[in-house]
Coordinates of C-alpha atoms and ligand atoms in Angstrom, one line a residue:
M26 CA 159.4 91.0 93.7
K27 CA 158.7 88.2 96.2
A28 CA 159.0 87.9 99.6
A29 CA 157.8 86.1 102.7
V30 CA 156.7 88.6 105.7
L31 CA 155.9 87.2 108.6
Y32 CA 152.9 90.2 109.9
A33 CA 151.7 88.8 113.5
A34 CA 153.0 86.5 115.7
G35 CA 151.8 82.4 115.5
Q36 CA 150.2 84.0 112.0
P37 CA 152.1 81.6 108.5
L38 CA 154.1 83.4 106.4
Q39 CA 152.8 85.8 103.6
V40 CA 154.4 85.0 100.2
E41 CA 154.1 88.1 98.0
D42 CA 154.9 90.8 96.4
V43 CA 157.1 93.2 98.5
A44 CA 159.3 96.3 97.0
V45 CA 162.5 97.2 97.5
E46 CA 164.1 100.3 96.9
D47 CA 167.7 100.9 95.5
P48 CA 170.7 100.7 97.7
H49 CA 172.0 103.7 99.8
R50 CA 175.5 105.0 100.4
G51 CA 177.4 102.2 101.8
E52 CA 175.1 99.4 101.0
V53 CA 174.8 96.3 99.0
M54 CA 171.5 94.6 96.9
V55 CA 171.5 91.3 96.5
R56 CA 169.7 89.0 94.3
V57 CA 169.2 85.3 96.4
A58 CA 170.5 81.9 95.4
A59 CA 169.2 80.2 99.1
G60 CA 168.4 80.7 102.2
G61 CA 168.5 78.2 105.5
V62 CA 165.3 77.5 107.9
C63 CA 166.8 78.1 110.8
H64 CA 164.7 77.7 113.7
S65 CA 165.7 81.4 115.1
D66 CA 162.9 82.5 112.6
L67 CA 160.7 79.8 113.3
H68 CA 161.3 81.4 117.5
V69 CA 160.1 84.8 115.7
I70 CA 157.2 83.0 114.0
N71 CA 155.8 81.2 117.4
G72 CA 156.4 84.7 119.6
D73 CA 159.5 83.5 122.3
L74 CA 161.9 86.0 120.2
T75 CA 160.8 89.3 119.2
A76 CA 162.0 90.8 115.6
P77 CA 160.1 94.2 114.6
L78 CA 157.0 93.6 112.3
P79 CA 156.0 93.2 109.8
V80 CA 159.4 91.3 108.3
V81 CA 161.0 90.1 105.3
L82 CA 162.3 86.8 107.9
G83 CA 165.4 84.8 106.7
H84 CA 168.5 85.2 108.4
E85 CA 171.1 83.0 106.2
G86 CA 172.1 83.1 102.8
A87 CA 174.0 83.8 100.0
G88 CA 173.7 84.7 96.7
V89 CA 175.1 87.1 94.1
V90 CA 175.3 90.8 94.3
E91 CA 173.2 92.8 92.2
K92 CA 173.7 96.8 92.7
V93 CA 175.7 98.9 94.5
G94 CA 175.2 102.1 96.8
E95 CA 177.8 105.1 96.8
G96 CA 180.7 104.6 98.6
V97 CA 180.7 101.1 98.2
D98 CA 183.9 100.2 96.4
E99 CA 184.5 96.4 97.5
F100 CA 182.1 94.9 96.0
R101 CA 180.8 94.7 92.4
P102 CA 178.1 92.9 90.4
G103 CA 178.2 89.5 90.0
D104 CA 180.3 88.9 93.7
H105 CA 179.5 86.3 95.0
V106 CA 178.2 87.0 98.8
V107 CA 177.9 85.1 101.9
L108 CA 175.5 86.7 103.9
L109 CA 175.5 87.4 107.4
W110 CA 173.2 88.0 110.3
R111 CA 175.5 90.8 112.8
A112 CA 177.5 93.5 110.9
S113 CA 180.2 94.1 112.6
C114 CA 181.5 98.2 111.3
G115 CA 184.9 97.4 112.4
N116 CA 184.9 100.2 114.9
C117 CA 183.1 99.7 118.4
L118 CA 184.0 98.6 121.6
Y119 CA 183.3 94.7 120.4
C120 CA 184.5 94.9 117.1
L121 CA 188.0 96.1 118.4
S122 CA 187.9 94.1 121.0
G123 CA 188.0 90.4 118.6
R124 CA 184.0 89.8 119.2
P125 CA 182.5 91.4 116.0
A126 CA 179.1 89.3 116.7
L127 CA 178.3 91.4 119.6
C128 CA 179.1 94.8 117.1
E129 CA 177.1 97.3 118.4
L130 CA 175.9 98.2 114.7
G131 CA 174.9 94.5 114.4
A132 CA 173.3 95.2 117.3
G133 CA 171.3 98.4 116.5
I134 CA 170.3 96.9 113.3
R135 CA 168.8 93.2 114.8
W136 CA 166.8 95.2 117.1
S137 CA 165.0 98.4 114.5
G138 CA 164.6 96.0 111.6
R139 CA 166.4 99.0 110.0
L140 CA 169.2 99.7 107.9
A141 CA 172.2 101.8 109.4
D142 CA 170.4 105.7 108.1
G143 CA 167.7 104.3 110.1
T144 CA 165.0 103.1 107.3
S145 CA 163.9 100.4 105.4
R146 CA 163.9 99.5 102.0
F147 CA 161.2 97.3 102.1
R148 CA 157.6 98.3 101.4
R149 CA 154.4 97.0 100.6
G150 CA 152.2 100.1 98.8
D151 CA 152.5 102.4 102.1
Q152 CA 153.3 99.8 104.8
E153 CA 157.1 99.7 105.5
I154 CA 158.6 96.4 106.1
R155 CA 161.1 95.8 108.0
H156 CA 164.7 94.0 107.6
H157 CA 165.7 90.6 109.9
A158 CA 169.1 90.9 111.4
G159 CA 169.3 92.8 108.3
V160 CA 169.5 90.2 105.4
S161 CA 166.0 88.9 105.5
S162 CA 167.0 86.1 103.0
F163 CA 163.6 84.8 102.3
S164 CA 163.1 87.5 99.4
E165 CA 164.6 87.4 95.9
L166 CA 166.4 90.7 96.4
T167 CA 167.6 92.1 100.0
V168 CA 169.6 95.5 100.5
L169 CA 172.8 95.3 103.4
P170 CA 174.9 97.1 105.0
R171 CA 178.6 96.6 103.0
E172 CA 179.3 95.3 106.6
G173 CA 176.8 92.5 106.5
L174 CA 178.2 91.1 103.4
V175 CA 181.6 88.2 103.4
K176 CA 182.9 87.5 99.5
I177 CA 183.3 84.7 98.6
D178 CA 185.5 82.2 96.3
P179 CA 182.7 81.3 93.1
S180 CA 183.5 77.9 93.0
V181 CA 181.8 77.0 95.9
P182 CA 177.8 76.7 95.2
L183 CA 175.8 79.9 97.1
E184 CA 173.5 76.6 98.5
K185 CA 175.7 75.3 100.4
A186 CA 177.3 78.8 101.5
A187 CA 174.4 79.4 102.6
I188 CA 174.2 77.3 104.8
V189 CA 177.3 78.9 106.2
G190 CA 175.1 82.1 107.0
C191 CA 174.9 80.3 110.5
A192 CA 174.2 77.4 111.0
V193 CA 178.3 76.2 110.4
M194 CA 179.6 80.0 111.8
T195 CA 177.2 79.5 115.2
G196 CA 177.7 75.5 115.9
V197 CA 181.2 74.9 114.5
G198 CA 182.2 78.7 115.5
A199 CA 181.0 78.0 119.0
V200 CA 183.3 74.7 119.7
I201 CA 186.6 76.0 118.3
N202 CA 186.0 79.4 118.7
T203 CA 184.3 80.2 121.9
A204 CA 184.6 77.2 123.9
R205 CA 188.4 76.3 122.0
V206 CA 187.8 72.9 123.0
E207 CA 191.3 71.1 122.3
P208 CA 191.7 67.4 121.3
G209 CA 191.2 64.4 123.3
A210 CA 188.1 66.5 125.2
S211 CA 184.9 64.7 126.0
M212 CA 182.3 66.6 124.8
V213 CA 177.9 66.6 124.7
V214 CA 176.0 68.7 122.1
V215 CA 172.5 69.0 123.4
G216 CA 170.0 68.8 120.3
C217 CA 171.1 67.7 116.8
G218 CA 169.3 69.9 114.9
G219 CA 171.4 72.6 112.0
V220 CA 173.2 74.1 114.5
G221 CA 173.6 70.9 117.2
L222 CA 175.0 68.9 114.1
N223 CA 177.7 71.6 113.7
A224 CA 178.7 71.8 117.0
I225 CA 179.2 67.9 116.2
Q226 CA 181.1 68.1 113.3
G227 CA 182.8 71.2 115.2
G228 CA 184.0 68.9 117.7
A229 CA 185.5 66.4 115.3
L230 CA 187.6 69.2 113.4
A231 CA 188.9 69.8 117.1
G232 CA 189.5 66.2 117.5
A233 CA 187.6 65.6 120.7
E234 CA 187.8 62.3 121.7
K235 CA 183.9 61.6 122.8
I236 CA 181.2 63.1 121.2
I237 CA 177.9 63.1 123.2
A238 CA 175.4 63.4 120.4
V239 CA 171.8 64.0 123.0
D240 CA 168.5 64.7 120.9
V241 CA 164.6 63.2 121.4
L242 CA 164.5 62.1 117.6
D243 CA 166.0 58.8 116.2
N244 CA 166.3 60.5 113.0
K245 CA 168.5 63.3 115.1
L246 CA 171.0 61.2 116.0
E247 CA 171.3 59.2 113.3
Y248 CA 172.2 62.1 111.4
A249 CA 174.5 62.8 114.6
R250 CA 176.1 59.7 113.8
Q251 CA 177.0 61.3 110.5
F252 CA 178.3 64.1 111.9
G253 CA 181.0 62.7 114.0
A254 CA 179.3 61.7 117.1
T255 CA 181.4 58.4 119.0
H256 CA 177.8 57.9 121.8
L257 CA 173.9 58.4 120.8
I258 CA 171.5 59.7 123.7
N259 CA 167.8 60.0 123.2
A260 CA 166.6 61.7 126.2
S261 CA 163.1 60.4 125.2
R262 CA 164.2 56.9 126.7
V263 CA 166.2 57.5 128.9
D264 CA 167.8 59.9 132.0
P265 CA 170.7 61.7 129.2
I266 CA 172.2 63.2 132.6
E267 CA 173.3 59.5 133.7
A268 CA 173.4 58.3 130.8
V269 CA 176.1 60.9 129.9
K270 CA 177.8 60.3 133.3
E271 CA 178.1 56.5 132.7
A272 CA 180.1 57.6 128.9
T273 CA 182.4 59.6 130.8
G274 CA 183.4 57.1 133.7
G275 CA 180.9 58.9 135.9
R276 CA 182.5 62.6 136.1
G277 CA 180.6 64.0 133.1
A278 CA 182.0 65.9 129.7
D279 CA 184.6 68.6 130.0
Y280 CA 182.3 70.6 127.7
A281 CA 178.5 70.6 127.1
F282 CA 176.8 72.6 124.3
E283 CA 172.7 73.4 124.5
V284 CA 171.9 73.7 121.0
I285 CA 168.0 74.3 121.9
G286 CA 167.4 77.0 123.7
N287 CA 164.7 75.6 126.7
V288 CA 165.5 76.7 130.4
K289 CA 164.9 72.5 131.1
T290 CA 167.8 71.2 129.3
I291 CA 170.0 74.3 130.0
A292 CA 170.0 73.2 133.2
Q293 CA 170.5 69.4 132.0
A294 CA 174.0 70.3 129.9
Y295 CA 175.1 72.3 133.5
Q296 CA 174.2 69.6 135.4
M297 CA 176.7 67.1 132.2
I298 CA 179.3 68.3 133.0
R299 CA 182.4 67.8 135.3
R300 CA 183.4 69.7 138.1
G301 CA 185.8 72.6 136.4
G302 CA 184.3 71.9 132.7
T303 CA 182.1 74.5 130.3
L304 CA 179.0 74.9 129.9
V305 CA 178.3 76.7 126.7
V306 CA 174.5 78.3 125.8
V307 CA 174.1 78.6 122.1
G308 CA 169.8 77.7 121.8
V309 CA 168.0 80.9 122.2
A310 CA 165.3 80.6 125.0
P311 CA 162.1 82.4 124.9
M312 CA 162.5 85.9 126.0
G313 CA 162.7 86.8 129.8
A314 CA 163.1 83.1 130.7
E315 CA 165.1 82.0 133.8
V316 CA 167.1 79.1 134.2
A317 CA 167.7 77.2 137.1
I318 CA 170.9 76.2 138.3
N319 CA 172.6 75.3 141.6
A320 CA 174.5 78.0 142.9
S321 CA 176.4 76.8 145.5
S322 CA 177.6 74.3 142.2
I323 CA 178.9 77.3 140.2
M324 CA 181.3 77.7 142.7
L325 CA 182.1 74.3 144.5
D326 CA 182.5 72.3 141.2
E327 CA 184.5 75.6 139.6
K328 CA 181.6 75.2 136.6
T329 CA 182.0 78.3 133.6
I330 CA 178.1 78.8 131.8
R331 CA 179.0 80.8 128.5
G332 CA 177.2 82.4 125.6
S333 CA 178.0 81.8 122.4
L334 CA 176.3 84.7 120.1
Y335 CA 177.2 83.5 116.1
G336 CA 180.0 80.7 117.6
S337 CA 181.5 84.5 118.1
C338 CA 183.2 84.0 115.5
Q339 CA 185.0 86.8 113.3
P340 CA 182.6 86.1 110.6
K341 CA 184.6 87.5 107.3
L342 CA 187.5 85.2 108.6
D343 CA 185.4 82.0 109.3
A344 CA 183.1 82.4 106.5
P345 CA 185.7 81.8 103.8
R346 CA 187.6 79.4 106.2
M347 CA 185.1 77.2 106.6
L348 CA 184.2 77.1 102.7
N349 CA 188.1 76.0 102.7
L350 CA 187.3 73.0 104.8
Y351 CA 184.2 72.1 103.0
K352 CA 186.0 72.7 99.6
A353 CA 189.4 70.0 101.7
G354 CA 186.4 67.3 102.4
K355 CA 186.8 68.2 106.3
L356 CA 183.8 70.0 106.7
K357 CA 180.1 68.4 105.4
L358 CA 178.1 70.6 104.2
D359 CA 176.4 68.2 101.1
E360 CA 174.7 65.8 104.0
L361 CA 173.6 69.3 106.5
I362 CA 171.0 70.4 103.6
S363 CA 168.2 67.3 103.9
R364 CA 165.4 69.5 101.6
E365 CA 164.8 71.9 99.0
Y366 CA 161.8 74.3 98.9
P367 CA 160.5 77.5 96.4
L368 CA 160.0 80.2 98.0
E369 CA 156.0 79.3 98.0
Q370 CA 156.0 76.3 100.1
I371 CA 158.2 78.4 102.5
N372 CA 155.2 77.5 105.7
D373 CA 155.9 73.8 105.0
A374 CA 159.3 73.8 105.5
F375 CA 158.9 75.2 108.8
D376 CA 156.5 72.5 110.1
A377 CA 159.1 70.1 108.7
L378 CA 161.7 72.2 111.4
R379 CA 158.8 72.1 114.4
R380 CA 158.6 68.3 113.5
G381 CA 162.0 67.4 113.0
D382 CA 161.8 66.5 109.7
V383 CA 165.1 67.6 108.4
A384 CA 169.2 68.6 109.7
R385 CA 168.8 71.9 108.1
S386 CA 166.3 72.5 104.4
I387 CA 166.7 75.2 102.0
I388 CA 164.8 78.0 100.1
R389 CA 166.3 78.1 96.8
F390 CA 166.4 80.7 94.3
M391 CA 168.2 80.3 91.3
Ligands
LIG414 N1 173.4 81.7 119.5 C1 173.4 81.5 117.8 O1 174.1 82.6 117.5 C2 172.3 80.6 117.5 C3 172.1 80.9 116.3 C4 171.7 80.0 115.6 C5 170.0 79.3 115.9 N2 170.2 79.1 117.6 C6 169.7 78.7 118.0 O2 170.4 76.9 118.3 C7 169.0 76.4 118.6 C8 169.0 75.8 117.5 O3 168.4 76.0 116.3 P1 168.4 74.3 115.1 O4 168.2 75.9 113.9 O5 169.3 73.9 115.1 O6 167.0 74.3 115.2 P2 166.4 72.2 115.0 O7 165.2 73.1 115.6 O8 167.3 71.7 113.6 O9 167.3 71.9 116.4 C9 166.6 71.2 117.9 C10 166.4 70.0 117.6 O10 167.0 70.0 119.7 C11 166.4 68.8 119.5 N3 165.1 68.5 121.0 C12 164.2 69.4 121.2 N4 163.4 69.1 122.5 C13 164.8 68.5 123.2 C14 165.0 68.1 124.1 N5 163.9 68.5 125.0 N6 166.3 67.1 124.1 C15 167.2 66.7 123.7 N7 166.7 67.0 122.4 C16 165.5 67.4 121.7 C17 164.9 68.4 118.3 O11 164.4 67.0 118.5 C18 165.7 69.3 117.4 O12 167.0 68.1 116.8 C19 167.6 77.5 118.7 O13 166.9 77.7 119.5 C20 168.0 78.8 118.0 O14 167.2 80.0 118.0 C21 171.0 80.1 117.8
LIG415 ZN1 170.4 80.7 112.5
LIG416 ZN1 181.2 97.1 115.9

């Protein structure tokens, strides 16, 4: 079967034949319908974010269960599923305390590139090829731990469900789960790509009064308006901190969401919030990078800085919740998918993401 493999940072993906082994005990094989093209994978391609290589990339996706391993009774061939890039075991300290995105099992799979028994299901000849975040959705077939899937309503088109697997849960979740933005609040979203647009629509769902979108590209700001932004700021033309203050009575916003992963924009977003405000960092900065934030301001201004991994979601509750909101006409998924590419054109899809041409694009298998 065909899959897109990254052999080394800085190189294009190779679309080639990869062998996939049947699921082991507690695992599920999925025929992928669509995989989303997220900047976190581009960070891996660029070398800003490490992952064990070579790897079948892709951490956003949905598909149909093909086969189940021994002991798996909650899934059957034919089930429609969203793939979760953080499997959650339900038993570790983090799962038990309601923070499955921090699950020890899921983190182990992410950083080893191997499934729970310490081995990979992918190989090419004698070479082991790793899993990416336990998902590897840029592949016709993939194998996941049973803890890394959620069954969904088969009436939802799978290509729409795919983007719920990362962009939607991450962006909407940062607003409604991590920050718990309240009706009437003011918020800024810095970076209006696939994830940032979901933070914007999360703000609309939460009833925020002001949703201020900041980006350097006018096409992204136009998407932002469509997703519910009330104010648009092009940071390549004006000072975005001053512009946010101007839009919020001189005080700054109640919440800011940094959705780029740039140490400069994280520091800017900190300055965009009012005293007592909250900055939520969603963007993935290059590993080892440090942010310059005025130390006394943290105390004097009583500001809060929070990280948000996977939208602080309970993925097995939140994925179906997002799809129900979509079916009810309250969450935009159709408008998020600007382009569909076949697997053979995956490097073009990443080039379009680099240039900022798209809201989100997907690799379509079926
Ligand atoms: N926390 C998590 O769990 C999680 C999950 C998924 C993605 N992410 C991260 O979120 C970030 C966004 O991902 P995405 O897929 O939406 O990326 P994207 O490339 O689609 O969006 C990034 C946006 O930032 C804008 N931008 C770039 N530099 C800017 C600047 N200086 N000022 C203002 N805007 C600027 C770009 O024009 C683009 O619209 C990435 O860092 C990604 O790795 C985090
Ligand atoms: Zn992602
Ligand atoms: Zn766990």
